[in-house]
Amino acid sequence: EQPEFHALCQAIVSGCAKFDNFSIVNCLYAAAALGLPGESPLVRVLEDESRSRLGRFNQKDVSMVFSSEANNKALEAIFSSQLFYENRQERFIRSMAEWLPRKAENLTPYTMALIAKYVARHRLREPRLLDTIANFLLKRGEQLDSKVIQKLVFPFSRMNYRPSNHGELFPKLEAILEQKAGSSPLATVNILMSMFQLSHFPQTVLHQVFSPAFITNVMSTPYALIVRRYLSLLDAAVELEFREYSGPRLDPRYRVLMFEHALTADEANRKYSYKGLVAEALRQLVGEECYRQDQVLPPGYCTDFLLWINRSGTVLPLSRVPAASKAPPATSPAALSLRSSVLALTSDLQDFAPVVLSVNDKWHYCQNSDILVGSRAMRDRHLRLLGYCLVQLPYTELEKVSGIEEAKHYLRQKL
């Protein structure tokens, strides 16, 4: 509404292509601090110009601009920016981890949730930042809606990271969930899943979510199926990892597979995966009749390659493994009994081992780390507990393999 400000915006829009990088960053920060909407012409032009220069941006300068002046309003605008959200700013995050603890108490839960969402999306395992989120949650948790708590907890499991205050935080979260479990069932089971992935099992909350009242409440909601999937996996985790639990369990009538096919991220990134290379090398090495690809195993884990190997190290054709060929398909009710499915495979075949070849691509790890994300780590724990031998094929090894012959040699060594 101010003519001078309007003229300034017009000048920036028409001339920003001639600005140096630092000026572009300053203008973006100013727009964020002023709270200009993302659809405004000024912000759109600045973001387009920034997107074209991302490879040339000096991340140190970006970090200095944001960290020296950032307040709640500016941080909210920055982390709401689609340009920022889509691109990994590791130096900025490292810099922010230094100063955010001093400013965290002045942030709103919404802003902190945006930060949590960003670090989870980009798998940034920055302990100081994650601990800041955990301390924020410890102090404010009782006043927060369970949907917000879910967003703040997710980065811990995503990055397979137990916050330094977990001894205080986890019991606090249990107490909060006891009070709020029924207010948002989907958020409740999401929080429980995060805690399970970190090997923490809140017994009293499990009593609630496996109760008939909770199930009845869930069945009347639009998200009934997804909650049943989560509850089914939680129930499986109880059986496998929390054997001392003696409370109610999920009624078998409601058990379903957590996943019936490959994860969305794996499908979306298939062209970047080493799975195709491994598949072709394995086909040439042992033959298609000796393995299953993309087999879903109860409680709903998609495996890359499933083979049977005897004590001498020979990969067996599936036709020579009667129990394997007679195993129930993963979608049948019988397959939903965890231990029975593996016992059926091994009871008469003590000399054979079911082996899962696990292609661990880059997105299965925290960024710049050899630590698997929490969901992948829990999957591996469960498959081992179910009796499968896991052979890990990390991308750091596969990226050194050149061509099919080298891939076959690599697989031969692994097997």
Short mmCIF file of C-alpha atoms in Angstrom, two decimals:
data_model
loop_
_atom_site.label_atom_id
_atom_site.label_comp_id
_atom_site.label_asym_id
_atom_site.label_seq_id
_atom_site.Cartn_x
_atom_site.Cartn_y
_atom_site.Cartn_z
CA GLU A 1 0.00 0.00 0.00
CA GLN A 2 3.02 2.31 0.43
CA PRO A 3 4.11 3.78 -2.94
CA GLU A 4 7.78 3.78 -1.97
CA PHE A 5 7.68 0.13 -0.90
CA HIS A 6 5.79 -0.84 -4.05
CA ALA A 7 8.40 0.95 -6.19
CA LEU A 8 11.20 -0.81 -4.31
CA CYS A 9 9.58 -4.22 -4.91
CA GLN A 10 9.19 -3.44 -8.60
CA ALA A 11 12.84 -2.43 -8.83
CA ILE A 12 13.93 -5.69 -7.20
CA VAL A 13 11.69 -7.74 -9.48
CA SER A 14 13.03 -6.09 -12.62
CA GLY A 15 16.67 -5.98 -11.54
CA CYS A 16 17.34 -9.02 -9.37
CA ALA A 17 18.94 -10.94 -12.22
CA LYS A 18 21.82 -8.45 -11.98
CA PHE A 19 22.20 -8.79 -8.18
CA ASP A 20 25.06 -10.70 -6.66
CA ASN A 21 24.29 -13.82 -4.62
CA PHE A 22 24.60 -12.12 -1.25
CA SER A 23 22.08 -9.43 -2.28
CA ILE A 24 19.62 -12.09 -3.44
CA VAL A 25 19.92 -13.85 -0.08
CA ASN A 26 19.44 -10.56 1.79
CA CYS A 27 16.33 -9.77 -0.22
CA LEU A 28 14.92 -13.22 0.49
CA TYR A 29 15.56 -12.78 4.19
CA ALA A 30 13.94 -9.32 4.17
CA ALA A 31 10.88 -10.75 2.40
CA ALA A 32 10.71 -13.54 5.01
CA ALA A 33 11.10 -11.14 7.93
CA LEU A 34 8.37 -8.90 6.52
CA GLY A 35 6.09 -11.91 6.18
CA LEU A 36 5.46 -11.46 2.46
CA PRO A 37 3.33 -14.33 1.10
CA GLY A 38 5.04 -16.98 -0.97
CA GLU A 39 2.77 -16.28 -3.95
CA SER A 40 3.74 -12.59 -4.13
CA PRO A 41 5.58 -11.57 -7.35
CA LEU A 42 8.62 -10.43 -5.37
CA VAL A 43 9.06 -13.73 -3.52
CA ARG A 44 8.37 -15.79 -6.66
CA VAL A 45 11.01 -13.91 -8.67
CA LEU A 46 13.57 -14.11 -5.86
CA GLU A 47 12.97 -17.84 -5.37
CA ASP A 48 13.18 -18.51 -9.12
CA GLU A 49 16.44 -16.58 -9.31
CA SER A 50 17.75 -18.42 -6.23
CA ARG A 51 16.79 -21.78 -7.68
CA SER A 52 18.81 -21.04 -10.82
CA ARG A 53 21.84 -20.12 -8.67
CA LEU A 54 21.73 -22.84 -6.03
CA GLY A 55 24.96 -24.40 -7.21
CA ARG A 56 26.77 -21.08 -6.89
CA PHE A 57 25.39 -19.95 -3.53
CA ASN A 58 27.89 -19.46 -0.75
CA GLN A 59 26.25 -21.46 2.03
CA LYS A 60 28.37 -19.71 4.66
CA ASP A 61 26.86 -16.37 3.65
CA VAL A 62 23.36 -17.84 3.70
CA SER A 63 23.94 -19.21 7.19
CA MET A 64 25.31 -15.89 8.46
CA VAL A 65 22.36 -13.91 7.18
CA PHE A 66 19.74 -16.23 8.61
CA SER A 67 21.44 -17.07 11.91
CA SER A 68 22.38 -13.50 12.85
CA GLU A 69 18.87 -12.08 12.49
CA ALA A 70 16.46 -15.00 12.56
CA ASN A 71 13.46 -14.71 14.83
CA ASN A 72 10.35 -16.84 15.07
CA LYS A 73 8.56 -15.06 12.24
CA ALA A 74 11.57 -15.23 9.93
CA LEU A 75 12.29 -18.89 10.72
CA GLU A 76 8.66 -19.76 10.05
CA ALA A 77 8.83 -18.04 6.68
CA ILE A 78 12.17 -19.65 5.81
CA PHE A 79 11.07 -23.20 6.64
CA SER A 80 7.71 -22.62 4.94
CA SER A 81 9.48 -21.68 1.72
CA GLN A 82 9.12 -24.40 -0.91
CA LEU A 83 12.53 -23.46 -2.31
CA PHE A 84 14.19 -23.97 1.06
CA TYR A 85 12.16 -27.10 1.85
CA GLU A 86 13.10 -28.82 -1.40
CA ASN A 87 16.84 -28.24 -1.05
CA ARG A 88 19.21 -29.59 1.56
CA GLN A 89 21.02 -26.79 3.38
CA GLU A 90 23.50 -28.71 5.53
CA ARG A 91 25.75 -25.78 6.43
CA PHE A 92 22.78 -23.71 7.48
CA ILE A 93 21.47 -26.56 9.63
CA ARG A 94 24.87 -27.02 11.27
CA SER A 95 25.07 -23.31 11.93
CA MET A 96 21.51 -23.24 13.25
CA ALA A 97 22.33 -26.09 15.65
CA GLU A 98 24.79 -23.70 17.33
CA TRP A 99 22.37 -20.86 18.01
CA LEU A 100 18.92 -22.45 18.03
CA PRO A 101 19.18 -23.72 21.66
CA ARG A 102 19.44 -20.09 22.82
CA LYS A 103 16.35 -19.04 20.87
CA ALA A 104 14.19 -22.15 21.12
CA GLU A 105 12.09 -20.95 24.06
CA ASN A 106 10.87 -18.01 21.94
CA LEU A 107 9.73 -20.22 19.05
CA THR A 108 6.16 -21.36 18.55
CA PRO A 109 5.35 -25.11 18.35
CA TYR A 110 4.36 -24.54 14.72
CA THR A 111 7.81 -23.17 13.83
CA MET A 112 9.61 -25.94 15.71
CA ALA A 113 7.43 -28.49 13.89
CA LEU A 114 8.48 -26.96 10.55
CA ILE A 115 12.14 -27.34 11.54
CA ALA A 116 11.51 -30.95 12.60
CA LYS A 117 9.78 -31.69 9.30
CA TYR A 118 12.72 -30.25 7.36
CA VAL A 119 15.47 -32.20 9.12
CA ALA A 120 13.38 -35.40 8.83
CA ARG A 121 12.77 -34.91 5.11
CA HIS A 122 16.48 -34.47 4.41
CA ARG A 123 17.60 -37.10 6.96
CA LEU A 124 19.90 -34.62 8.70
CA ARG A 125 21.20 -36.36 11.81
CA GLU A 126 22.43 -33.28 13.67
CA PRO A 127 22.47 -34.26 17.38
CA ARG A 128 22.48 -30.71 18.77
CA LEU A 129 19.47 -29.76 16.71
CA LEU A 130 17.60 -32.95 17.55
CA ASP A 131 18.37 -32.46 21.25
CA THR A 132 17.00 -28.90 21.01
CA ILE A 133 13.74 -30.27 19.62
CA ALA A 134 13.69 -32.87 22.41
CA ASN A 135 14.23 -30.22 25.13
CA PHE A 136 11.47 -28.09 23.59
CA LEU A 137 9.18 -31.11 23.67
CA LEU A 138 10.07 -31.92 27.28
CA LYS A 139 9.22 -28.38 28.41
CA ARG A 140 6.12 -27.80 26.30
CA GLY A 141 4.77 -31.30 25.71
CA GLU A 142 1.86 -31.14 28.13
CA GLN A 143 0.45 -28.06 26.39
CA LEU A 144 0.77 -29.49 22.89
CA ASP A 145 -1.77 -31.25 20.74
CA SER A 146 -0.82 -34.87 20.00
CA LYS A 147 -0.67 -34.05 16.28
CA VAL A 148 2.08 -31.51 16.98
CA ILE A 149 3.88 -33.93 19.30
CA GLN A 150 3.84 -36.49 16.49
CA LYS A 151 5.65 -34.03 14.19
CA LEU A 152 8.26 -33.20 16.83
CA VAL A 153 8.93 -36.86 17.71
CA PHE A 154 9.23 -38.13 14.14
CA PRO A 155 12.80 -36.86 13.46
CA PHE A 156 14.14 -38.97 16.34
CA SER A 157 12.93 -42.24 14.84
CA ARG A 158 13.61 -41.11 11.29
CA MET A 159 17.25 -40.49 12.19
CA ASN A 160 17.42 -43.50 14.54
CA TYR A 161 18.46 -41.11 17.32
CA ARG A 162 17.71 -41.33 21.03
CA PRO A 163 17.79 -37.76 22.38
CA SER A 164 20.20 -37.13 25.24
CA ASN A 165 17.21 -36.45 27.51
CA HIS A 166 15.32 -39.62 26.53
CA GLY A 167 15.35 -40.81 30.15
CA GLU A 168 13.06 -37.90 31.01
CA LEU A 169 11.38 -37.36 27.66
CA PHE A 170 10.07 -40.84 26.96
CA PRO A 171 8.27 -41.25 30.33
CA LYS A 172 6.83 -37.74 29.83
CA LEU A 173 5.52 -38.73 26.40
CA GLU A 174 4.01 -41.90 27.87
CA ALA A 175 2.14 -39.85 30.47
CA ILE A 176 0.87 -37.45 27.82
CA LEU A 177 -0.28 -40.29 25.57
CA GLU A 178 -2.12 -41.91 28.44
CA GLN A 179 -4.20 -38.74 28.69
CA LYS A 180 -4.58 -38.03 24.97
CA ALA A 181 -4.50 -41.45 23.27
CA GLY A 182 -8.11 -41.32 22.12
CA SER A 183 -8.16 -37.68 20.98
CA SER A 184 -6.20 -38.41 17.80
CA PRO A 185 -5.71 -42.16 17.26
CA LEU A 186 -3.56 -41.74 14.15
CA ALA A 187 -1.16 -39.35 15.91
CA THR A 188 -1.04 -41.72 18.90
CA VAL A 189 0.01 -44.74 16.87
CA ASN A 190 2.53 -42.62 14.94
CA ILE A 191 4.16 -41.54 18.20
CA LEU A 192 4.15 -45.14 19.43
CA MET A 193 5.78 -46.28 16.18
CA SER A 194 8.55 -43.71 16.62
CA MET A 195 9.18 -44.95 20.15
CA PHE A 196 9.15 -48.60 19.06
CA GLN A 197 11.68 -47.87 16.31
CA LEU A 198 13.93 -46.54 19.08
CA SER A 199 13.33 -49.74 21.11
CA HIS A 200 11.19 -48.05 23.75
CA PHE A 201 7.93 -49.84 24.59
CA PRO A 202 5.38 -47.85 26.65
CA GLN A 203 3.39 -50.59 28.31
CA THR A 204 0.49 -48.56 29.73
CA VAL A 205 -0.22 -46.89 26.39
CA LEU A 206 -0.22 -50.29 24.67
CA HIS A 207 -2.98 -51.36 27.05
CA GLN A 208 -5.04 -48.47 25.70
CA VAL A 209 -4.41 -48.81 21.96
CA PHE A 210 -5.07 -52.56 21.98
CA SER A 211 -8.28 -52.11 23.99
CA PRO A 212 -11.68 -52.79 22.37
CA ALA A 213 -12.73 -49.19 23.06
CA PHE A 214 -9.80 -47.74 21.12
CA ILE A 215 -10.33 -50.15 18.21
CA THR A 216 -14.05 -49.42 18.06
CA ASN A 217 -13.33 -45.71 17.99
CA VAL A 218 -10.79 -46.17 15.17
CA MET A 219 -13.08 -48.31 13.02
CA SER A 220 -15.50 -45.41 12.58
CA THR A 221 -12.86 -43.03 11.22
CA PRO A 222 -11.68 -42.42 7.63
CA TYR A 223 -8.16 -43.51 8.58
CA ALA A 224 -9.22 -46.88 10.03
CA LEU A 225 -7.06 -48.94 7.64
CA ILE A 226 -3.84 -47.01 8.19
CA VAL A 227 -4.30 -47.21 11.98
CA ARG A 228 -4.91 -50.96 11.67
CA ARG A 229 -1.66 -51.25 9.69
CA TYR A 230 0.24 -49.42 12.41
CA LEU A 231 -1.39 -51.42 15.19
CA SER A 232 -0.60 -54.66 13.36
CA LEU A 233 3.08 -53.76 13.13
CA LEU A 234 3.13 -52.60 16.76
CA ASP A 235 1.55 -55.91 17.77
CA ALA A 236 4.22 -57.78 15.79
CA ALA A 237 6.94 -55.72 17.46
CA VAL A 238 5.51 -56.58 20.89
CA GLU A 239 5.69 -60.28 20.03
CA LEU A 240 9.24 -60.03 18.75
CA GLU A 241 10.88 -57.47 21.02
CA PHE A 242 8.74 -56.98 24.13
CA ARG A 243 8.18 -60.55 25.22
CA GLU A 244 7.64 -59.60 28.89
CA TYR A 245 4.50 -57.65 27.94
CA SER A 246 1.42 -59.35 29.36
CA GLY A 247 -1.36 -56.90 28.49
CA PRO A 248 -3.99 -57.01 25.74
CA ARG A 249 -2.95 -57.64 22.16
CA LEU A 250 -4.51 -56.69 18.86
CA ASP A 251 -7.52 -58.83 18.04
CA PRO A 252 -6.45 -61.15 15.15
CA ARG A 253 -9.53 -60.05 13.20
CA TYR A 254 -7.96 -56.63 12.74
CA ARG A 255 -4.45 -57.70 11.76
CA VAL A 256 -3.29 -56.65 8.32
CA LEU A 257 0.08 -56.31 6.61
CA MET A 258 1.84 -53.03 7.29
CA PHE A 259 2.94 -52.88 3.65
CA GLU A 260 1.80 -55.01 0.72
CA HIS A 261 4.49 -53.87 -1.71
CA ALA A 262 7.70 -51.85 -1.87
CA LEU A 263 7.81 -48.55 -0.01
CA THR A 264 6.81 -45.41 -1.89
CA ALA A 265 10.31 -43.94 -1.52
CA ASP A 266 11.85 -47.08 -3.01
CA GLU A 267 9.45 -47.03 -5.95
CA ALA A 268 10.00 -43.31 -6.57
CA ASN A 269 13.78 -43.74 -6.50
CA ARG A 270 13.92 -47.05 -8.36
CA LYS A 271 15.87 -45.59 -11.29
CA TYR A 272 18.57 -44.43 -8.83
CA SER A 273 18.70 -47.76 -7.00
CA TYR A 274 21.36 -50.44 -7.27
CA LYS A 275 18.60 -53.04 -7.07
CA GLY A 276 18.44 -53.49 -10.85
CA LEU A 277 22.16 -54.20 -11.04
CA VAL A 278 21.93 -56.72 -8.20
CA ALA A 279 18.89 -58.39 -9.78
CA GLU A 280 20.61 -58.96 -13.11
CA ALA A 281 23.83 -60.15 -11.47
CA LEU A 282 21.87 -62.54 -9.24
CA ARG A 283 19.88 -63.86 -12.22
CA GLN A 284 23.09 -64.69 -14.07
CA LEU A 285 24.78 -66.06 -10.97
CA VAL A 286 22.13 -68.43 -9.56
CA GLY A 287 19.20 -68.34 -11.99
CA GLU A 288 15.69 -66.94 -11.58
CA GLU A 289 14.44 -70.23 -10.14
CA CYS A 290 16.63 -69.76 -7.04
CA TYR A 291 15.27 -66.55 -5.54
CA ARG A 292 12.21 -64.39 -5.06
CA GLN A 293 12.29 -60.67 -5.66
CA ASP A 294 10.14 -58.10 -3.81
CA GLN A 295 8.71 -60.79 -1.54
CA VAL A 296 6.55 -59.33 1.25
CA LEU A 297 7.13 -61.15 4.52
CA PRO A 298 4.87 -60.90 7.58
CA PRO A 299 4.29 -58.52 9.31
CA GLY A 300 4.57 -56.63 6.03
CA TYR A 301 8.23 -56.09 5.18
CA CYS A 302 9.15 -56.02 1.50
CA THR A 303 12.45 -57.82 0.92
CA ASP A 304 14.68 -57.19 -2.06
CA PHE A 305 15.77 -60.79 -2.66
CA LEU A 306 14.92 -63.97 -0.72
CA LEU A 307 17.06 -67.09 -1.17
CA TRP A 308 17.62 -70.44 0.53
CA ILE A 309 21.19 -71.58 1.18
CA ASN A 310 22.37 -74.89 2.61
CA ARG A 311 25.29 -75.42 4.97
CA SER A 312 27.76 -75.86 2.16
CA GLY A 313 26.84 -72.44 0.80
CA THR A 314 24.82 -73.66 -2.18
CA VAL A 315 21.83 -71.55 -3.26
CA LEU A 316 18.89 -73.92 -3.68
CA PRO A 317 16.24 -73.82 -6.39
CA LEU A 318 12.86 -73.08 -4.82
CA SER A 319 11.61 -76.40 -6.18
CA ARG A 320 14.00 -78.16 -3.78
CA VAL A 321 12.63 -76.28 -0.78
CA PRO A 322 9.17 -77.78 -0.33
CA ALA A 323 8.28 -75.77 2.75
CA ALA A 324 9.18 -72.53 0.98
CA SER A 325 6.98 -73.30 -1.99
CA LYS A 326 4.09 -74.25 0.31
CA ALA A 327 4.46 -71.18 2.53
CA PRO A 328 1.22 -69.15 2.57
CA PRO A 329 1.15 -66.03 0.41
CA ALA A 330 1.79 -62.90 2.46
CA THR A 331 -1.76 -61.63 2.04
CA SER A 332 -3.46 -64.69 3.52
CA PRO A 333 -4.67 -64.69 7.15
CA ALA A 334 -2.39 -67.61 7.97
CA ALA A 335 0.67 -65.57 7.00
CA LEU A 336 -0.14 -62.98 9.62
CA SER A 337 1.04 -65.29 12.39
CA LEU A 338 4.66 -64.27 12.58
CA ARG A 339 6.50 -67.16 14.07
CA SER A 340 4.38 -69.82 12.41
CA SER A 341 5.36 -68.54 8.97
CA VAL A 342 9.07 -68.94 9.70
CA LEU A 343 8.64 -72.20 11.59
CA ALA A 344 6.86 -73.59 8.55
CA LEU A 345 9.94 -72.79 6.52
CA THR A 346 12.49 -74.20 8.93
CA SER A 347 10.93 -77.04 10.95
CA ASP A 348 11.90 -79.80 8.52
CA LEU A 349 14.88 -78.06 7.01
CA GLN A 350 17.37 -77.49 9.80
CA ASP A 351 20.23 -77.66 7.31
CA PHE A 352 18.96 -74.69 5.30
CA ALA A 353 18.81 -70.97 5.99
CA PRO A 354 16.47 -68.34 4.56
CA VAL A 355 18.62 -65.42 3.41
CA VAL A 356 17.50 -61.88 2.63
CA LEU A 357 19.74 -59.80 0.37
CA SER A 358 19.12 -56.21 1.42
CA VAL A 359 20.06 -53.48 -1.07
CA ASN A 360 20.63 -50.44 1.13
CA ASP A 361 20.48 -47.41 -1.14
CA LYS A 362 21.52 -43.91 -0.13
CA TRP A 363 18.04 -42.89 1.08
CA HIS A 364 17.99 -45.80 3.54
CA TYR A 365 20.64 -44.01 5.60
CA CYS A 366 20.84 -40.74 7.46
CA GLN A 367 22.54 -38.10 5.33
CA ASN A 368 26.33 -38.52 5.15
CA SER A 369 26.18 -41.38 7.65
CA ASP A 370 26.32 -45.16 7.85
CA ILE A 371 23.36 -45.16 10.27
CA LEU A 372 20.18 -46.65 8.81
CA VAL A 373 16.96 -44.66 9.23
CA GLY A 374 14.81 -45.93 12.08
CA SER A 375 12.19 -47.77 10.03
CA ARG A 376 14.86 -49.67 8.12
CA ALA A 377 16.75 -50.53 11.30
CA MET A 378 13.58 -51.90 12.94
CA ARG A 379 12.78 -53.92 9.81
CA ASP A 380 16.24 -55.52 9.98
CA ARG A 381 15.88 -56.31 13.69
CA HIS A 382 12.53 -57.96 13.11
CA LEU A 383 13.64 -60.04 10.14
CA ARG A 384 16.59 -61.37 12.15
CA LEU A 385 14.30 -62.19 15.08
CA LEU A 386 12.03 -64.04 12.64
CA GLY A 387 14.93 -66.28 11.66
CA TYR A 388 16.14 -64.69 8.45
CA CYS A 389 19.85 -64.19 7.76
CA LEU A 390 20.38 -60.66 6.46
CA VAL A 391 23.13 -59.93 3.96
CA GLN A 392 23.58 -56.18 3.70
CA LEU A 393 24.53 -54.65 0.35
CA PRO A 394 25.26 -50.97 1.16
CA TYR A 395 25.40 -48.41 -1.60
CA THR A 396 28.92 -47.42 -0.47
CA GLU A 397 30.08 -50.85 -1.65
CA LEU A 398 27.80 -51.12 -4.68
CA GLU A 399 28.90 -47.76 -6.09
CA LYS A 400 32.41 -49.21 -6.44
CA VAL A 401 31.13 -52.13 -8.53
CA SER A 402 31.53 -51.65 -12.27
CA GLY A 403 29.50 -53.85 -14.59
CA ILE A 404 27.76 -57.21 -14.29
CA GLU A 405 30.89 -59.34 -13.95
CA GLU A 406 32.13 -57.32 -10.99
CA ALA A 407 28.63 -57.40 -9.50
CA LYS A 408 28.55 -61.20 -9.79
CA HIS A 409 31.95 -61.44 -8.11
CA TYR A 410 30.73 -59.12 -5.34
CA LEU A 411 27.56 -61.18 -4.76
CA ARG A 412 29.54 -64.43 -4.80
CA GLN A 413 31.71 -63.06 -1.99
CA LYS A 414 28.72 -61.86 -0.01
CA LEU A 415 26.88 -65.16 -0.29
#
